[in-house]
Coordinates of C-alpha atoms and ligand atoms in Angstrom, one line a residue:
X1 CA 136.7 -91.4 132.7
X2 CA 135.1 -90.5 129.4
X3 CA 137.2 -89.0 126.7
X4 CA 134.5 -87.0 125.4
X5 CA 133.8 -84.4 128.4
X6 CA 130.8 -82.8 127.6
X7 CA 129.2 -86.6 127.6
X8 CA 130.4 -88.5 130.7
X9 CA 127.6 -90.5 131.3
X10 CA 124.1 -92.1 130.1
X11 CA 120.7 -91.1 131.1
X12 CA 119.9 -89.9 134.6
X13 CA 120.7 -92.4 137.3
X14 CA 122.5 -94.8 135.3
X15 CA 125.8 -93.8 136.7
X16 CA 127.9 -95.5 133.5
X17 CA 130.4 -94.1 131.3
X18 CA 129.3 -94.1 127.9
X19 CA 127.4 -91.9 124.3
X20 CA 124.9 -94.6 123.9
X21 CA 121.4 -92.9 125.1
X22 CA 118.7 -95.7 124.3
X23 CA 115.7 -93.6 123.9
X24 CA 116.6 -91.0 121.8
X25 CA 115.6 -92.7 118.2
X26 CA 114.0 -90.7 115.7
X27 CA 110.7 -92.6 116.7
X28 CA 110.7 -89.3 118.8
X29 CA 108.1 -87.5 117.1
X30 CA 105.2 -85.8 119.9
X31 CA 102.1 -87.3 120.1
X32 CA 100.3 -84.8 118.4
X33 CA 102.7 -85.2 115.2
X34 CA 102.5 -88.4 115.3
X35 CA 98.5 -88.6 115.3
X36 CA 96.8 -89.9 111.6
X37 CA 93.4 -89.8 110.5
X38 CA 90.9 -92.8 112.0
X39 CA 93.6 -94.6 114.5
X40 CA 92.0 -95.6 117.4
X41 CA 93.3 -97.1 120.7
X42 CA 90.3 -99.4 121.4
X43 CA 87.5 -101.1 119.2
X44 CA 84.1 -101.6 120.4
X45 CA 81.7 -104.8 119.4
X46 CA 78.4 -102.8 117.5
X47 CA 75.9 -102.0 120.0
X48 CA 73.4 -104.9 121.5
X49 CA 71.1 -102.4 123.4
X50 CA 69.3 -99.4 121.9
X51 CA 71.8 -96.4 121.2
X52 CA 70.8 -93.7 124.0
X53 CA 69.8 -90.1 122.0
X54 CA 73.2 -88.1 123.1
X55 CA 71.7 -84.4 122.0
X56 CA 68.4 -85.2 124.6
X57 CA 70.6 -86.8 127.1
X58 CA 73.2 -83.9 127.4
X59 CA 71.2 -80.7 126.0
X60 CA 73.5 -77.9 125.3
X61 CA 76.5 -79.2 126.3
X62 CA 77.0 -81.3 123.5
X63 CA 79.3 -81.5 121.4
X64 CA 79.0 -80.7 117.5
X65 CA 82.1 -81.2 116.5
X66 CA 84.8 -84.4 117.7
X67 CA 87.5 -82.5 119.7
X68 CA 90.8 -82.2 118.1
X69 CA 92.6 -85.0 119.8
X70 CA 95.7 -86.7 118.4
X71 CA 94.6 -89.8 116.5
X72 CA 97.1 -93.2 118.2
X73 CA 96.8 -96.6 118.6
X74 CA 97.2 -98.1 122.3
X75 CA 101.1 -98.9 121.9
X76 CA 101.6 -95.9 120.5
X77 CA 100.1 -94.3 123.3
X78 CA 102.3 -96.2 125.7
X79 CA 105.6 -96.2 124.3
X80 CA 105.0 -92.1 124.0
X81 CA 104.3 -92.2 127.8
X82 CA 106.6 -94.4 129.2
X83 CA 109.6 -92.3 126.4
X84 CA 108.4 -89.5 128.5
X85 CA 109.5 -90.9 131.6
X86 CA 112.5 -92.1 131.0
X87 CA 113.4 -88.8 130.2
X88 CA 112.8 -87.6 134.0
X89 CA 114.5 -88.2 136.8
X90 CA 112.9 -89.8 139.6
X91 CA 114.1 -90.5 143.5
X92 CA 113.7 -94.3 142.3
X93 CA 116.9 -93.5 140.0
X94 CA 119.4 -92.1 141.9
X95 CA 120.3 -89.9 144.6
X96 CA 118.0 -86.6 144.8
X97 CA 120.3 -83.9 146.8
X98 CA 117.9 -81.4 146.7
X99 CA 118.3 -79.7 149.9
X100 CA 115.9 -78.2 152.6
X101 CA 113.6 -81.2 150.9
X102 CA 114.6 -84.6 152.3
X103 CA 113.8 -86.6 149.0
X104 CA 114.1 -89.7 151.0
X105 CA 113.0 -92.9 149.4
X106 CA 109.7 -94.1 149.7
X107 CA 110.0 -97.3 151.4
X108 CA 108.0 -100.3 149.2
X109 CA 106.3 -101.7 151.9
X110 CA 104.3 -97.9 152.6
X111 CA 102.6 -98.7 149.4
X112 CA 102.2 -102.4 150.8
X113 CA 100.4 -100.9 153.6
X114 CA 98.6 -98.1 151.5
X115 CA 96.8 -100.7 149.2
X116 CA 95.4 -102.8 152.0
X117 CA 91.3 -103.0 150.9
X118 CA 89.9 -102.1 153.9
X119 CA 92.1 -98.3 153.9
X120 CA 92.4 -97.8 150.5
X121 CA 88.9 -98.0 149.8
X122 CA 87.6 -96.5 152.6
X123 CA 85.4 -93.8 151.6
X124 CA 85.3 -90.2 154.0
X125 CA 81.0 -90.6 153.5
X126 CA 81.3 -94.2 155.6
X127 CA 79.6 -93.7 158.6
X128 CA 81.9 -93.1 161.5
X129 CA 81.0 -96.7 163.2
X130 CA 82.0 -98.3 159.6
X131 CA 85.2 -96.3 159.3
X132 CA 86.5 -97.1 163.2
X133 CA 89.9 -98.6 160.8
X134 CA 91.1 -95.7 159.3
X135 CA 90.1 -93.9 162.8
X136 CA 92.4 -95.8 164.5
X137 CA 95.1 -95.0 162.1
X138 CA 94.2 -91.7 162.2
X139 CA 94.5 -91.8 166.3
X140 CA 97.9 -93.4 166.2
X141 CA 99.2 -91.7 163.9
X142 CA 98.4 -88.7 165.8
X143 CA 99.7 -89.8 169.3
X144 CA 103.3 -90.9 167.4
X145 CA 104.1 -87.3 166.0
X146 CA 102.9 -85.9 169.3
X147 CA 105.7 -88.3 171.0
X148 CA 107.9 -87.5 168.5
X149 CA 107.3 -83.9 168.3
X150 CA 106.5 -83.6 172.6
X151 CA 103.5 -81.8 171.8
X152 CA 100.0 -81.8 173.3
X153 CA 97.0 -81.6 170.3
X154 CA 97.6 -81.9 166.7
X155 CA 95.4 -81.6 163.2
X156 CA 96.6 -84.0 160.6
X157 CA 94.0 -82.0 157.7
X158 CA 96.9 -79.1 156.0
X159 CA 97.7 -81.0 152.4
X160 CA 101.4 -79.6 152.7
X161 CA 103.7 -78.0 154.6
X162 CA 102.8 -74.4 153.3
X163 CA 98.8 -74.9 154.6
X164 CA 100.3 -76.4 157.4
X165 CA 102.2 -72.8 158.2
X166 CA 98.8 -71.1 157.3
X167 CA 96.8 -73.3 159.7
X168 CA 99.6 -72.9 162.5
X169 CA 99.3 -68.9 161.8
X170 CA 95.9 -68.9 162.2
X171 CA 96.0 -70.3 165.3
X172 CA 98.2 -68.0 166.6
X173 CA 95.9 -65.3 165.1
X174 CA 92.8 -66.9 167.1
X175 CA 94.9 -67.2 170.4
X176 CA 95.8 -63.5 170.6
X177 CA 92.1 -62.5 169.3
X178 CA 90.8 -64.3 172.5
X179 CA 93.7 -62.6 174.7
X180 CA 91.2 -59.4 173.5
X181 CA 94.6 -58.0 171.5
X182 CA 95.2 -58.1 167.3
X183 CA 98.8 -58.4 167.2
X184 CA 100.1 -56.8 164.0
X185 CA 103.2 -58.3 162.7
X186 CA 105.4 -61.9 162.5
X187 CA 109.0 -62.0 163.1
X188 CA 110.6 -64.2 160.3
X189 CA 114.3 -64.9 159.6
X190 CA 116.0 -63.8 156.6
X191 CA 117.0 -67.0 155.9
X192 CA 113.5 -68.6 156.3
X193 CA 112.1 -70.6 153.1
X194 CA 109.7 -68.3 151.1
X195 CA 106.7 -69.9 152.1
X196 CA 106.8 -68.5 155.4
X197 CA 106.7 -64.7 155.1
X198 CA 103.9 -65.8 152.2
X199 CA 102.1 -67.3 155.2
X200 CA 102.0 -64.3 157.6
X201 CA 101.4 -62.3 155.0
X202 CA 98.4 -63.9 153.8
X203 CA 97.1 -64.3 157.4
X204 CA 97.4 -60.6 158.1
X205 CA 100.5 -59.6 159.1
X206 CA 102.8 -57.6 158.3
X207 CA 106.3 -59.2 158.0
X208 CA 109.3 -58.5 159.6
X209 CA 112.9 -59.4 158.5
X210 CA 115.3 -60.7 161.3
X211 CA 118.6 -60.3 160.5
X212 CA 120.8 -63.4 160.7
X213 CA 124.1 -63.5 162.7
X214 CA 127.6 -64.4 161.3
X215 CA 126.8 -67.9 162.1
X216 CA 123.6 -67.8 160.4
X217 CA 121.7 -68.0 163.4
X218 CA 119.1 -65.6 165.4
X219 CA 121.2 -62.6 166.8
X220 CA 119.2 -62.8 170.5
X221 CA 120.1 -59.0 171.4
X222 CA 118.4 -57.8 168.0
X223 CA 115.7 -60.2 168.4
X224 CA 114.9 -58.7 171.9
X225 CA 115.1 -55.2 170.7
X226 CA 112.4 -56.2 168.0
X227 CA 109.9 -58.1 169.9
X228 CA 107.2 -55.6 170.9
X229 CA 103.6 -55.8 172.1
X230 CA 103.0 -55.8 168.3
X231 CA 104.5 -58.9 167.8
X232 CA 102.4 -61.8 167.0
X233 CA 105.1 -65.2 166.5
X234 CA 108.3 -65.2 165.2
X235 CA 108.7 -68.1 162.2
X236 CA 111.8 -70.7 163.1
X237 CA 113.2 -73.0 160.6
X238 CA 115.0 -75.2 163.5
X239 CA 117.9 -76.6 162.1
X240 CA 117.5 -73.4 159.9
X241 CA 117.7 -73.8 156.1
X242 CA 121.7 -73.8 156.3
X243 CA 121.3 -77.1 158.5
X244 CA 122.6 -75.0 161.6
X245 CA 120.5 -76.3 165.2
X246 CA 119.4 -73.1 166.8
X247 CA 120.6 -73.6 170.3
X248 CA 119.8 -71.0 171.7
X249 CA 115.9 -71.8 170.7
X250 CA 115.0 -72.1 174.2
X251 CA 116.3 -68.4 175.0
X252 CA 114.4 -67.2 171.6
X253 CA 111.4 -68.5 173.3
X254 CA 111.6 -67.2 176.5
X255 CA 112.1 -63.6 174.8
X256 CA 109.2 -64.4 172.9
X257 CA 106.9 -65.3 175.8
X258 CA 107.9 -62.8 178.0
X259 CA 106.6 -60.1 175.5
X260 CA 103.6 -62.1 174.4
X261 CA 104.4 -63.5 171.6
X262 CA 104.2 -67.3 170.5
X263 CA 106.7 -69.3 168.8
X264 CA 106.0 -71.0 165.9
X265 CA 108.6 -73.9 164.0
X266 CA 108.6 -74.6 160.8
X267 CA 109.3 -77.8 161.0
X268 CA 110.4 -79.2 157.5
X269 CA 114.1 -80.2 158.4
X270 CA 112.7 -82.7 161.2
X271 CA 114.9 -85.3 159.7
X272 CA 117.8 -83.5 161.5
X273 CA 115.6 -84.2 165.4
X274 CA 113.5 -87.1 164.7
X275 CA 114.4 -89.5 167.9
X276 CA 116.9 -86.7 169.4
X277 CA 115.1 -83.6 170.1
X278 CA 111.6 -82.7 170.7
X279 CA 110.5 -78.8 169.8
X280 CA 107.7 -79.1 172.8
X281 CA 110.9 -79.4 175.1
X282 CA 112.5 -76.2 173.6
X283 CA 110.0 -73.8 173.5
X284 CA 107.9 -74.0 170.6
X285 CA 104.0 -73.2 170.4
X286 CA 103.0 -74.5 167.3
X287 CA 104.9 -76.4 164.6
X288 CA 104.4 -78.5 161.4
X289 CA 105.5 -81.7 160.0
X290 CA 106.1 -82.5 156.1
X291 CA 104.8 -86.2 156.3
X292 CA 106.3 -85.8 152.5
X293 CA 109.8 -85.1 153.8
X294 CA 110.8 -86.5 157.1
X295 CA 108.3 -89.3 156.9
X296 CA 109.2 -90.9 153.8
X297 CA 105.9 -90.2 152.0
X298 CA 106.2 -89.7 148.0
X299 CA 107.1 -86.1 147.5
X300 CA 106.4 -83.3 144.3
X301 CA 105.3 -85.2 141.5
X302 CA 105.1 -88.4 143.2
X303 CA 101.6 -87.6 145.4
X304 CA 99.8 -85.6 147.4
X305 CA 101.6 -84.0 150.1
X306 CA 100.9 -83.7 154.0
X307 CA 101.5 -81.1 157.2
X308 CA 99.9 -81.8 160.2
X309 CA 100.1 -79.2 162.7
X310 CA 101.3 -79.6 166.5
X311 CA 100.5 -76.9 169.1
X312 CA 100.6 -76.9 172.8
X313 CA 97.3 -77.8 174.8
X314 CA 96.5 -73.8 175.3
X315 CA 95.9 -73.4 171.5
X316 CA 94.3 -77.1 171.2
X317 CA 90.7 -75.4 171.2
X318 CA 91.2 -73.5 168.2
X319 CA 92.5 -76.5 165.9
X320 CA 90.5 -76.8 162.8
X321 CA 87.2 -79.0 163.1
X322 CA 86.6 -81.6 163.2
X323 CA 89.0 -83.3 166.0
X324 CA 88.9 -86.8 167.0
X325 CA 87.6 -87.9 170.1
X326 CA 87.4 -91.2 171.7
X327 CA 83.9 -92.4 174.0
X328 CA 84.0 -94.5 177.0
X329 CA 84.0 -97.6 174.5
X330 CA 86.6 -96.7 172.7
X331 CA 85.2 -96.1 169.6
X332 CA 86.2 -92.8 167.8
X333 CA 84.3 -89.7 166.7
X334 CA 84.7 -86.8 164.8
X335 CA 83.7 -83.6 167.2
X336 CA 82.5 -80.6 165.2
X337 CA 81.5 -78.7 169.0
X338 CA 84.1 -76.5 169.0
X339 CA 83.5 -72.7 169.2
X340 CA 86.5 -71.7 169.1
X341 CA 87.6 -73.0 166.5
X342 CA 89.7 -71.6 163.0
X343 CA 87.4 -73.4 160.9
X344 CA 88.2 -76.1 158.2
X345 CA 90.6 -76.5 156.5
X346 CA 90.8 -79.6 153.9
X347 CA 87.6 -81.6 153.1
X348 CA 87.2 -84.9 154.7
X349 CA 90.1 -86.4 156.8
X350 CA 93.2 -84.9 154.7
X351 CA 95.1 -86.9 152.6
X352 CA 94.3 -90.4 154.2
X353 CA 96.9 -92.0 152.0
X354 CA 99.8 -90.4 153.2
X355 CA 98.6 -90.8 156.8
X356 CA 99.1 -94.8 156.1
X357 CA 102.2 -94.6 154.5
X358 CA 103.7 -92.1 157.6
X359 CA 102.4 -94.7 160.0
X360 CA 103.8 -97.8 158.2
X361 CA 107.4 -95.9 158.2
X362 CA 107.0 -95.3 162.0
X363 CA 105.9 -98.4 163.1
X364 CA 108.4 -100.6 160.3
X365 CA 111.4 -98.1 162.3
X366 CA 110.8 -97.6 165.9
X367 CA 112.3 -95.8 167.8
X368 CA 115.5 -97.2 167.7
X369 CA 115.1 -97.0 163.8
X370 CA 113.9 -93.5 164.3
X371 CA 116.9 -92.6 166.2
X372 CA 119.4 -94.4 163.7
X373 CA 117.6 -92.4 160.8
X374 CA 118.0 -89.1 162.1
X375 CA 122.0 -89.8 163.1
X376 CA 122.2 -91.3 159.6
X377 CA 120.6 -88.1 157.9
X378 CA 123.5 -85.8 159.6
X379 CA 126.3 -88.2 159.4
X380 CA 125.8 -88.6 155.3
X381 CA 125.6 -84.3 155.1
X382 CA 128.5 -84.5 157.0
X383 CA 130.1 -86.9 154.6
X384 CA 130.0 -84.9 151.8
X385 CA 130.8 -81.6 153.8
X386 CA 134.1 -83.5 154.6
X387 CA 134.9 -84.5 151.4
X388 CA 134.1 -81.6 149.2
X389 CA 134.9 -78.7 151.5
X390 CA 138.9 -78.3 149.8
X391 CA 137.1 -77.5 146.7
X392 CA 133.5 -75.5 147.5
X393 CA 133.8 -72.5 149.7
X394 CA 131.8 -73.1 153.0
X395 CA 130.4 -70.2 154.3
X396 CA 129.1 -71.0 157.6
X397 CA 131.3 -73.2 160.0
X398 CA 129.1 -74.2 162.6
X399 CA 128.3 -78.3 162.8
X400 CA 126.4 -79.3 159.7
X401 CA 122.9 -81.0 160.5
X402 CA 120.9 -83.0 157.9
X403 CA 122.4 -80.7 155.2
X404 CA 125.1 -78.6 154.1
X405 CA 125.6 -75.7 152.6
X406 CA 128.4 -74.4 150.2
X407 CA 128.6 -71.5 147.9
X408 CA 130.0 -71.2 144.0
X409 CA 132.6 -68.5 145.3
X410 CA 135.8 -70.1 144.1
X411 CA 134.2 -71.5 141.2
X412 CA 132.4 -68.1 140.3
X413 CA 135.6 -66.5 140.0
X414 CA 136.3 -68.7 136.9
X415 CA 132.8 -67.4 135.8
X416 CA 131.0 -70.6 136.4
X417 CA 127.7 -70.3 138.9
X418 CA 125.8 -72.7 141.2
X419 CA 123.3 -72.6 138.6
X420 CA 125.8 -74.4 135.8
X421 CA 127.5 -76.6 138.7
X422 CA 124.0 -77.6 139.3
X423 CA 123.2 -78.7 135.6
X424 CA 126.5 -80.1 135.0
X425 CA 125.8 -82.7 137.6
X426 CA 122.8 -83.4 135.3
X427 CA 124.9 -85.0 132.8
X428 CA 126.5 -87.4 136.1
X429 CA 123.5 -88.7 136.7
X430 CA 122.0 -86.8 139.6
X431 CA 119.8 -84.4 140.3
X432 CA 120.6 -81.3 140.7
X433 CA 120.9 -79.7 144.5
X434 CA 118.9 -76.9 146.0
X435 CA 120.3 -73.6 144.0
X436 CA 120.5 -70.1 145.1
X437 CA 118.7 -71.1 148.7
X438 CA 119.0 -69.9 151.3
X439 CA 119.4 -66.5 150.0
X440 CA 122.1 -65.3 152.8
X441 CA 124.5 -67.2 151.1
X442 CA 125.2 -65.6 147.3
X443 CA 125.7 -68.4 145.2
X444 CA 124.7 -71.1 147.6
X445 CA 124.9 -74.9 146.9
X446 CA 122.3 -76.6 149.3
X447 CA 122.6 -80.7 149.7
X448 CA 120.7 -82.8 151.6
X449 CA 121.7 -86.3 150.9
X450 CA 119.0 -88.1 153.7
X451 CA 119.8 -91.2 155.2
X452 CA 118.4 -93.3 152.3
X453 CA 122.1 -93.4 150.2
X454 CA 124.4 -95.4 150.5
X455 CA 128.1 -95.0 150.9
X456 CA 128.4 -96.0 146.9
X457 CA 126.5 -93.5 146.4
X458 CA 127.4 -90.8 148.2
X459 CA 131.1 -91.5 147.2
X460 CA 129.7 -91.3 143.4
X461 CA 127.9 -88.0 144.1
X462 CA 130.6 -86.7 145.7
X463 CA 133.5 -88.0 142.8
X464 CA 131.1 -86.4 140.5
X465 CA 131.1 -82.7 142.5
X466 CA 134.9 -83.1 142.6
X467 CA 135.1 -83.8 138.9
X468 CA 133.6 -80.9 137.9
X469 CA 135.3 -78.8 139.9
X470 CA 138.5 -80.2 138.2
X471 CA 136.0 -78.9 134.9
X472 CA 136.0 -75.5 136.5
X473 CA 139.3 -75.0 136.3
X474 CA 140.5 -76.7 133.0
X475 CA 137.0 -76.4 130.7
X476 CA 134.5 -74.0 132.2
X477 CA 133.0 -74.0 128.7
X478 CA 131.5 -77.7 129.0
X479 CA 130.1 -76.6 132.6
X480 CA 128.8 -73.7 131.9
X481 CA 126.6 -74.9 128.4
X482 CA 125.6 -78.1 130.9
X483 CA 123.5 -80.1 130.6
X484 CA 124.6 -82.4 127.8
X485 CA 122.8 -85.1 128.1
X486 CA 119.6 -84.7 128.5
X487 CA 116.9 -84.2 125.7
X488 CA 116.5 -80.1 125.7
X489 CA 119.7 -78.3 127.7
X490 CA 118.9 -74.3 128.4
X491 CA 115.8 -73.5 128.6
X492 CA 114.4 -69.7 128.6
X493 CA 113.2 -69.6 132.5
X494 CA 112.1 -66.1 132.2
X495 CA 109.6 -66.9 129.1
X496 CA 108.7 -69.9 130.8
X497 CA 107.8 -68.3 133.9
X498 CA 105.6 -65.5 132.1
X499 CA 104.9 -67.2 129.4
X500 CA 103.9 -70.9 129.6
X501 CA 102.5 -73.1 127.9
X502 CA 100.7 -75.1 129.8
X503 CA 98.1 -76.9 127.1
X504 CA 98.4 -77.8 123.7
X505 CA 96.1 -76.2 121.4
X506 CA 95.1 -77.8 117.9
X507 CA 97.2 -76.3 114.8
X508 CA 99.9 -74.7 117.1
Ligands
PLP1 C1 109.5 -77.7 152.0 C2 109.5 -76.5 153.0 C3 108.3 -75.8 153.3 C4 107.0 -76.0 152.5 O1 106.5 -77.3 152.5 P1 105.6 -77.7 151.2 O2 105.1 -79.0 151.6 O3 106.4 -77.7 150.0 O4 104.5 -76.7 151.1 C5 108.4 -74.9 154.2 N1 109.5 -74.6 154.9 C6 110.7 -75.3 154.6 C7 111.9 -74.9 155.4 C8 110.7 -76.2 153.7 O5 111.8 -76.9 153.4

């Protein structure tokens, strides 16, 4: 344990007691201070071919005066951008807890796969009997989250789990349009993720809150009262986004259906059913997948994401064009004959990168591996539940899933918030959890540990949650000016948020 307690530890992920932080040297400066007249990052020989007249070749749009870019040389450069990263934190340092987002690690050998010549450099122009490869990744892909997920068709084209919702929603919206009826509203949870009331808003809809039940689950008597001939979908998080399984999802659907209304899971927390429940064999209509969660792909800053969307067969004809077909030979086709169709909805194929990377996870598990994943994801949540649960206040009871959910409310009554918990563990060497989410629980604490961490590391994440609570109670001072260690601590998040800075502007 470190004597000095608002310094226990060394830059993010490093897990070691010490005050010794390598990078921060006084060669610090920003790149823009650092910039002197004539310093250039490359040298070119003099020119061996006539010099090409710039003002002819570009008109108007060029230049008259050099843009006011920082002045480097090329190590300079580098050793500014790779500082910069080592002040981040990064799922390839340590444990990312950040719950409702499965930060699971992005298995090596998906990049392996994802750099292979003939996929990474096939272009989306490539005539389709040139690009039969990435066609056939495309189709298996396809038919593995339809086994996994036990439904019929499936787009792979939404770039993230918040198109995919849009896409699914429009679906919905074409369905009931051909039933000759425009359904006016979408049921949605009030302890859904914020994307989805964004999505049937910006579909249509109006939104309607559902209340949650003292287990934080779908009160079925309300929901029947509220399902009318008005009703469009109801939006399910399923396990919902305080890692409880709805089980009575099959009951919610049959209310749904037997007013009309279609069933629509949001299905970012698949990590909790992969290989153990399938959403087509509980009701659902129409669903999506985070290939950036559940499936291992690099997530936020790491890449593009990806959200294919899964519906049963009787919505199949209104999936976005194209959809891939197979001929008698085998070969693959994209079909752009569909009438009914929403439309597209991404350019090209979707982010064929991720595709390759889902399918090398799948195929590299099984579905044995599958299987052991899933039961791995909920046994480490329940880990920490066990072992921190004397200190945090646990709100809900029911079995945790892939997550768990605590709140601040023994800690808040020592005036320290989830918010400073959250930064504290910033100076342990982890990255914060998911704060103030789901909003039923006031002062919630939301971690998802995945299956990727070990029992080290869990056991150091969860030493570190138990220290500061000892901090709580002894020096709430130290949690509550957190973090320590990094290079800025509070920032304003209110002037960021309206006011930010987002480029740098010569002379400011
Ligand atoms: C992450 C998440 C989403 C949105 O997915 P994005 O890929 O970030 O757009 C939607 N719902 C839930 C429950 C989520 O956790």
């Amino acid at each position: 344990m470190a004597t000095d307690l608002t310094n226990p530890q060394t830059p993010a992920g490093s897990h070691t007691t010490g005050k010794v932080r390598p990078h921060q040297t006084q060669n610090e400066a920003l790149l823009f201070e650092k910039s002197s007249p004539g310093k250039r990052a490359y040298k070119l020989p003099p020119l061996d071919v006539p010099a090409v007249d710039l003002a002819s070749l570009l008109g108007a749009a060029r230049r008259d005066q050099a843009a006011e870019l920082p002045e480097l040389s090329e190590i300079e450069i580098v050793r500014h951008f790779t500082r910069l990263s080592t002040w981040n934190y990064a799922i390839d340092l340590g444990m990312y807890p950040l719950g409702s987002c499965t930060m699971k690690y992005n298995p090596r050998v998906n990049e392996l796969v994802a750099r292979i010549e003939g996929l990474a450099e096939a272009h989306p122009y490539r005539p389709e009997s040139l690009a039969q490869g990435i066609l056939e990744v495309i189709d298996l892909l396809q038919r593995c989250l339809l086994d996994i997920t036990g439904m019929d068709a499936i787009t792979l084209q939404p770039a993230a789990g918040a198109h995919g919702e849009f896409t699914g929603i429009l679906l919905v919206r074409a369905w009931h349009e051909s039933q000759g009826n425009s359904r006016r509203k979408v049921l949605i949870p009030d302890s859904a993720h914020g994307t989805n009331p964004a999505t049937a808003a910006i579909c249509g809809y109006a939104v309607e809150n559902l209340r949650s039940n003292s287990d934080g689950g779908i009160d079925l008597e309300a929901l029947a009262r509220q399902v009318d001939s008005e009703t469009a979908a109801l939006m399910l998080t399923n396990p919902s986004t305080i890692g409880v399984f709805e089980s009575q999802i099959h009951k919610i659907a049959e209310i749904l259906h037997a007013k009309g209304a279609l069933l629509y899971m949001d299905g970012a927390n698949m990590n909790a059913l992969v290989g153990k429940a399938r959403p087509g064999d509980f009701g659902v209509d129409v669903m999506h997948l985070n290939l950036h969660k559940t499936f291992s792909t690099p997530h936020g800053g790491g890449g593009p994401g990806s959200g294919p969307v899964a519906c049963k067969a009787f919505l199949e004809p209104f999936l976005p064009i194209p959809v891939l077909v197979k001929d008698e030979n085998g070969a693959k086709h994209w079909n752009y004959g569909r009438p009914q169709s929403v439309g597209r909805v991404r350019a090209f194929y979707g982010n064929t990168g991720m595709f390759i990377r889902a399918l090398a996870y799948i195929l590299a598990n099984g579905p044995d591996g599958l299987r052991q994943t899933t039961e791995d994801a909920v046994l480490n949540a329940n880990y920490i539940r066990h072992k921190l649960e004397d200190l945090y206040d646990l709100p809900y009871k029911t079995a945790s899933m892939h997550e768990v959910v605590f709140s601040d409310k023994r800690q808040a009554a020592k005036g320290v918030k989830t918010g400073d918990i959250a930064k504290r563990l910033i100076d342990y060497g982890f990255h914060p959890y998911t704060v103030s989410f789901p909003q039923i629980v006031h002062g919630a604490l939301m971690i998802e540990p995945t299956e990727s961490e070990s029992l080290e590391e869990l056991d150091l994440f969860i030493e570190a949650m138990r220290s500061i609570a000892r901090e709580v109670e002894e020096t709430p001072e130290v949690v509550k000016s957190a973090p320590h260690s990094t290079r800025v601590s509070r920032l304003d998040e209110v002037q960021a948020a309206r006011k930010p800075i987002l480029r740098w502007r010569p002379g400011q």
